[in-house]
Amino acid sequence: MKELSGSDHPSRITHHGSAFAIWLTGLPASGKSTIASALRAELDALGLAVEVLESDAVRRLLTPSPTYSEAERDLFYRALAFTGHRLVAHGVTVVFDATASRRAYRDFVRTLIPRFVEVAVECPLAICMQRDRKGTYQRGQRGESATVPGLQAPYEAPQHPDLRIDTTGVSSHDAAGQILDLVVARFR
């Protein structure tokens, strides 16, 4: 990871009013949460106020019995975007840990938060299915869910992400370092 010089000091990256948001998007079980955890630790170590908005945790609050219908997903991602927007406006750096299967969801956040980075967390579907600790793909294969992104529902990968991370060959620590290097270069 890049060594921070005096001009790259974290206080030059963010202070109240200049926080930023990072969206980790990818198929379920691609490695988003693991990277988000490592990234949060890196950002915390820099003394930044950080909030990880993890879609499963937020969804349990907003839609305790989710249907994953298109209308429900649209509402959920608008609420997630608004929450992130308000946090950034109050000086909190936000890490979105959410599949956000449609580009429109991530594009909407970009209109709300100018200091925004989109990270494509890439992993082949077969490997995601092997890694799936939550059983998302198994429920989809058994017919208990008909809207699993990448399985029955489309996943619209970013066309021009700010960064691509292939989790089949990069550790979560190294991925967090790559993201932090990008943030330092872009927002210092």
mmCIF file of C-alpha atoms in Angstrom:
data_model
loop_
_atom_site.group_PDB
_atom_site.id
_atom_site.type_symbol
_atom_site.label_atom_id
_atom_site.label_comp_id
_atom_site.label_asym_id
_atom_site.label_seq_id
_atom_site.Cartn_x
_atom_site.Cartn_y
_atom_site.Cartn_z
ATOM 1 C CA MET A 1 0.000 0.000 0.000
ATOM 2 C CA LYS A 2 1.135 3.539 -0.767
ATOM 3 C CA GLU A 3 3.113 5.310 1.944
ATOM 4 C CA LEU A 4 1.377 8.553 2.938
ATOM 5 C CA SER A 5 3.501 11.679 2.704
ATOM 6 C CA GLY A 6 2.699 14.941 4.471
ATOM 7 C CA SER A 7 0.617 16.137 1.523
ATOM 8 C CA ASP A 8 -1.287 12.810 1.513
ATOM 9 C CA HIS A 9 -2.159 13.002 5.202
ATOM 10 C CA PRO A 10 -5.669 11.658 5.926
ATOM 11 C CA SER A 11 -6.848 15.089 7.036
ATOM 12 C CA ARG A 12 -6.243 16.152 3.439
ATOM 13 C CA ILE A 13 -8.344 13.232 2.182
ATOM 14 C CA THR A 14 -11.424 14.079 4.182
ATOM 15 C CA HIS A 15 -12.704 16.427 6.813
ATOM 16 C CA HIS A 16 -16.190 17.581 7.656
ATOM 17 C CA GLY A 17 -17.900 18.438 4.396
ATOM 18 C CA SER A 18 -15.533 16.477 2.176
ATOM 19 C CA ALA A 19 -16.253 12.883 3.053
ATOM 20 C CA PHE A 20 -16.719 10.416 0.218
ATOM 21 C CA ALA A 21 -18.507 7.185 -0.645
ATOM 22 C CA ILE A 22 -17.243 3.894 -2.015
ATOM 23 C CA TRP A 23 -19.662 1.375 -3.519
ATOM 24 C CA LEU A 24 -18.482 -2.233 -3.573
ATOM 25 C CA THR A 25 -20.671 -3.969 -6.148
ATOM 26 C CA GLY A 26 -20.550 -7.543 -7.373
ATOM 27 C CA LEU A 27 -22.409 -10.823 -7.361
ATOM 28 C CA PRO A 28 -23.523 -12.257 -4.022
ATOM 29 C CA ALA A 29 -20.571 -14.003 -2.319
ATOM 30 C CA SER A 30 -18.023 -12.284 -4.585
ATOM 31 C CA GLY A 31 -16.099 -10.919 -1.582
ATOM 32 C CA LYS A 32 -17.721 -7.508 -1.011
ATOM 33 C CA SER A 33 -18.243 -7.911 2.750
ATOM 34 C CA THR A 34 -14.739 -9.226 3.359
ATOM 35 C CA ILE A 35 -13.257 -6.291 1.449
ATOM 36 C CA ALA A 36 -15.590 -3.843 3.237
ATOM 37 C CA SER A 37 -14.365 -5.123 6.600
ATOM 38 C CA ALA A 38 -10.697 -4.746 5.618
ATOM 39 C CA LEU A 39 -11.356 -1.334 4.082
ATOM 40 C CA ARG A 40 -13.170 -0.106 7.169
ATOM 41 C CA ALA A 41 -10.173 -1.089 9.304
ATOM 42 C CA GLU A 42 -7.834 0.837 6.972
ATOM 43 C CA LEU A 43 -10.061 3.929 6.990
ATOM 44 C CA ASP A 44 -10.561 3.732 10.765
ATOM 45 C CA ALA A 45 -6.770 3.552 11.204
ATOM 46 C CA LEU A 46 -6.521 6.841 9.308
ATOM 47 C CA GLY A 47 -8.851 8.436 11.835
ATOM 48 C CA LEU A 48 -11.753 8.849 9.423
ATOM 49 C CA ALA A 49 -15.379 8.625 10.504
ATOM 50 C CA VAL A 50 -16.636 5.607 8.539
ATOM 51 C CA GLU A 51 -19.957 3.813 8.202
ATOM 52 C CA VAL A 52 -20.409 0.573 6.264
ATOM 53 C CA LEU A 53 -23.924 0.281 4.847
ATOM 54 C CA GLU A 54 -24.234 -3.465 4.391
ATOM 55 C CA SER A 55 -27.326 -4.274 2.350
ATOM 56 C CA ASP A 56 -28.415 -7.363 4.328
ATOM 57 C CA ALA A 57 -28.301 -5.463 7.643
ATOM 58 C CA VAL A 58 -30.155 -2.439 6.246
ATOM 59 C CA ARG A 59 -32.688 -4.659 4.461
ATOM 60 C CA ARG A 60 -33.520 -6.472 7.737
ATOM 61 C CA LEU A 61 -34.544 -3.087 9.136
ATOM 62 C CA LEU A 62 -36.360 -1.660 6.096
ATOM 63 C CA THR A 63 -37.973 -4.820 4.723
ATOM 64 C CA PRO A 64 -37.918 -7.537 7.407
ATOM 65 C CA SER A 65 -39.804 -9.914 5.091
ATOM 66 C CA PRO A 66 -38.276 -9.012 1.740
ATOM 67 C CA THR A 67 -39.913 -10.056 -1.512
ATOM 68 C CA TYR A 68 -37.047 -8.765 -3.659
ATOM 69 C CA SER A 69 -39.586 -7.486 -6.161
ATOM 70 C CA GLU A 70 -38.418 -4.837 -8.612
ATOM 71 C CA ALA A 71 -40.475 -2.149 -6.839
ATOM 72 C CA GLU A 72 -39.122 -3.176 -3.430
ATOM 73 C CA ARG A 73 -35.528 -3.190 -4.707
ATOM 74 C CA ASP A 74 -36.002 0.260 -6.257
ATOM 75 C CA LEU A 75 -37.298 1.632 -2.962
ATOM 76 C CA PHE A 76 -34.594 -0.122 -0.944
ATOM 77 C CA TYR A 77 -31.728 1.228 -3.053
ATOM 78 C CA ARG A 78 -33.199 4.747 -3.059
ATOM 79 C CA ALA A 79 -33.353 4.602 0.751
ATOM 80 C CA LEU A 80 -29.809 3.226 0.933
ATOM 81 C CA ALA A 81 -28.563 5.974 -1.398
ATOM 82 C CA PHE A 82 -30.336 8.680 0.605
ATOM 83 C CA THR A 83 -28.881 7.356 3.868
ATOM 84 C CA GLY A 84 -25.377 7.359 2.388
ATOM 85 C CA HIS A 85 -25.890 10.846 0.971
ATOM 86 C CA ARG A 86 -26.905 12.221 4.389
ATOM 87 C CA LEU A 87 -23.981 10.546 6.143
ATOM 88 C CA VAL A 88 -21.481 11.952 3.623
ATOM 89 C CA ALA A 89 -23.078 15.402 3.971
ATOM 90 C CA HIS A 90 -22.275 15.189 7.698
ATOM 91 C CA GLY A 91 -18.638 14.226 7.193
ATOM 92 C CA VAL A 92 -18.933 10.451 7.444
ATOM 93 C CA THR A 93 -17.221 8.374 4.775
ATOM 94 C CA VAL A 94 -19.561 5.638 3.557
ATOM 95 C CA VAL A 95 -18.734 2.188 2.236
ATOM 96 C CA PHE A 96 -21.723 0.642 0.469
ATOM 97 C CA ASP A 97 -21.508 -3.147 0.676
ATOM 98 C CA ALA A 98 -24.370 -4.042 -1.649
ATOM 99 C CA THR A 99 -24.850 -6.010 -4.849
ATOM 100 C CA ALA A 100 -27.035 -3.294 -6.417
ATOM 101 C CA SER A 101 -27.794 -5.509 -9.391
ATOM 102 C CA ARG A 102 -28.875 -2.617 -11.636
ATOM 103 C CA ARG A 103 -26.509 0.129 -12.798
ATOM 104 C CA ALA A 104 -29.307 2.637 -12.236
ATOM 105 C CA TYR A 105 -29.029 2.123 -8.466
ATOM 106 C CA ARG A 106 -25.330 2.997 -8.438
ATOM 107 C CA ASP A 107 -25.764 5.802 -10.973
ATOM 108 C CA PHE A 108 -28.405 7.367 -8.704
ATOM 109 C CA VAL A 109 -25.926 7.473 -5.816
ATOM 110 C CA ARG A 110 -23.385 9.134 -8.098
ATOM 111 C CA THR A 111 -25.895 11.981 -8.674
ATOM 112 C CA LEU A 112 -26.272 12.452 -4.912
ATOM 113 C CA ILE A 113 -22.639 12.073 -3.839
ATOM 114 C CA PRO A 114 -20.068 13.810 -6.074
ATOM 115 C CA ARG A 115 -17.104 12.300 -4.187
ATOM 116 C CA PHE A 116 -17.956 8.748 -5.194
ATOM 117 C CA VAL A 117 -15.946 5.682 -6.168
ATOM 118 C CA GLU A 118 -17.466 2.581 -7.745
ATOM 119 C CA VAL A 119 -15.512 -0.637 -7.237
ATOM 120 C CA ALA A 120 -16.396 -3.734 -9.275
ATOM 121 C CA VAL A 121 -15.750 -6.787 -7.100
ATOM 122 C CA GLU A 122 -15.376 -9.479 -9.740
ATOM 123 C CA CYS A 123 -15.591 -13.214 -9.261
ATOM 124 C CA PRO A 124 -16.978 -15.960 -11.547
ATOM 125 C CA LEU A 125 -20.471 -17.183 -10.673
ATOM 126 C CA ALA A 126 -19.257 -20.755 -10.077
ATOM 127 C CA ILE A 127 -16.777 -19.574 -7.435
ATOM 128 C CA CYS A 128 -19.375 -17.288 -5.833
ATOM 129 C CA MET A 129 -21.659 -20.316 -5.555
ATOM 130 C CA GLN A 130 -18.882 -22.316 -3.849
ATOM 131 C CA ARG A 131 -18.179 -19.457 -1.409
ATOM 132 C CA ASP A 132 -21.834 -18.798 -0.571
ATOM 133 C CA ARG A 133 -22.039 -19.096 3.233
ATOM 134 C CA LYS A 134 -25.483 -17.465 3.404
ATOM 135 C CA GLY A 135 -27.107 -20.053 1.124
ATOM 136 C CA THR A 136 -28.375 -17.446 -1.363
ATOM 137 C CA TYR A 137 -27.622 -19.542 -4.435
ATOM 138 C CA GLN A 138 -28.888 -22.753 -2.831
ATOM 139 C CA ARG A 139 -32.240 -21.083 -2.104
ATOM 140 C CA GLY A 140 -32.340 -19.947 -5.722
ATOM 141 C CA GLN A 141 -31.556 -23.419 -7.044
ATOM 142 C CA ARG A 142 -34.250 -24.961 -4.823
ATOM 143 C CA GLY A 143 -36.803 -22.457 -6.132
ATOM 144 C CA GLU A 144 -37.166 -20.693 -2.774
ATOM 145 C CA SER A 145 -35.966 -17.460 -4.374
ATOM 146 C CA ALA A 146 -36.503 -16.427 -7.979
ATOM 147 C CA THR A 147 -34.491 -13.203 -7.987
ATOM 148 C CA VAL A 148 -30.891 -14.127 -7.152
ATOM 149 C CA PRO A 149 -28.628 -11.764 -9.131
ATOM 150 C CA GLY A 150 -26.482 -13.710 -11.557
ATOM 151 C CA LEU A 151 -28.624 -16.827 -11.235
ATOM 152 C CA GLN A 152 -32.254 -16.024 -12.140
ATOM 153 C CA ALA A 153 -32.041 -12.228 -12.219
ATOM 154 C CA PRO A 154 -29.553 -10.215 -14.261
ATOM 155 C CA TYR A 155 -26.601 -8.494 -12.633
ATOM 156 C CA GLU A 156 -25.539 -5.364 -14.511
ATOM 157 C CA ALA A 157 -21.811 -5.106 -13.878
ATOM 158 C CA PRO A 158 -20.304 -1.626 -14.005
ATOM 159 C CA GLN A 159 -19.256 -0.642 -17.505
ATOM 160 C CA HIS A 160 -16.640 1.861 -16.342
ATOM 161 C CA PRO A 161 -15.913 1.310 -12.658
ATOM 162 C CA ASP A 162 -13.257 3.381 -10.969
ATOM 163 C CA LEU A 163 -11.527 0.153 -9.977
ATOM 164 C CA ARG A 164 -11.888 -3.561 -10.756
ATOM 165 C CA ILE A 165 -10.838 -6.150 -8.201
ATOM 166 C CA ASP A 166 -10.699 -9.844 -9.111
ATOM 167 C CA THR A 167 -11.189 -11.623 -5.797
ATOM 168 C CA THR A 168 -9.925 -14.926 -7.173
ATOM 169 C CA GLY A 169 -6.393 -13.541 -7.076
ATOM 170 C CA VAL A 170 -6.356 -10.647 -4.571
ATOM 171 C CA SER A 171 -6.633 -10.815 -0.789
ATOM 172 C CA SER A 172 -9.130 -8.592 1.004
ATOM 173 C CA HIS A 173 -6.215 -6.697 2.576
ATOM 174 C CA ASP A 174 -4.632 -6.033 -0.824
ATOM 175 C CA ALA A 175 -8.026 -5.057 -2.271
ATOM 176 C CA ALA A 176 -8.529 -2.556 0.562
ATOM 177 C CA GLY A 177 -5.054 -1.179 -0.164
ATOM 178 C CA GLN A 178 -5.880 -0.704 -3.846
ATOM 179 C CA ILE A 179 -9.082 1.140 -2.950
ATOM 180 C CA LEU A 180 -7.292 3.326 -0.421
ATOM 181 C CA ASP A 181 -4.595 4.177 -2.986
ATOM 182 C CA LEU A 182 -7.316 5.263 -5.423
ATOM 183 C CA VAL A 183 -9.068 7.360 -2.775
ATOM 184 C CA VAL A 184 -5.810 9.077 -1.766
ATOM 185 C CA ALA A 185 -5.009 9.852 -5.413
ATOM 186 C CA ARG A 186 -8.479 11.141 -6.191
ATOM 187 C CA PHE A 187 -9.521 12.998 -3.036
ATOM 188 C CA ARG A 188 -6.359 14.293 -1.381
#
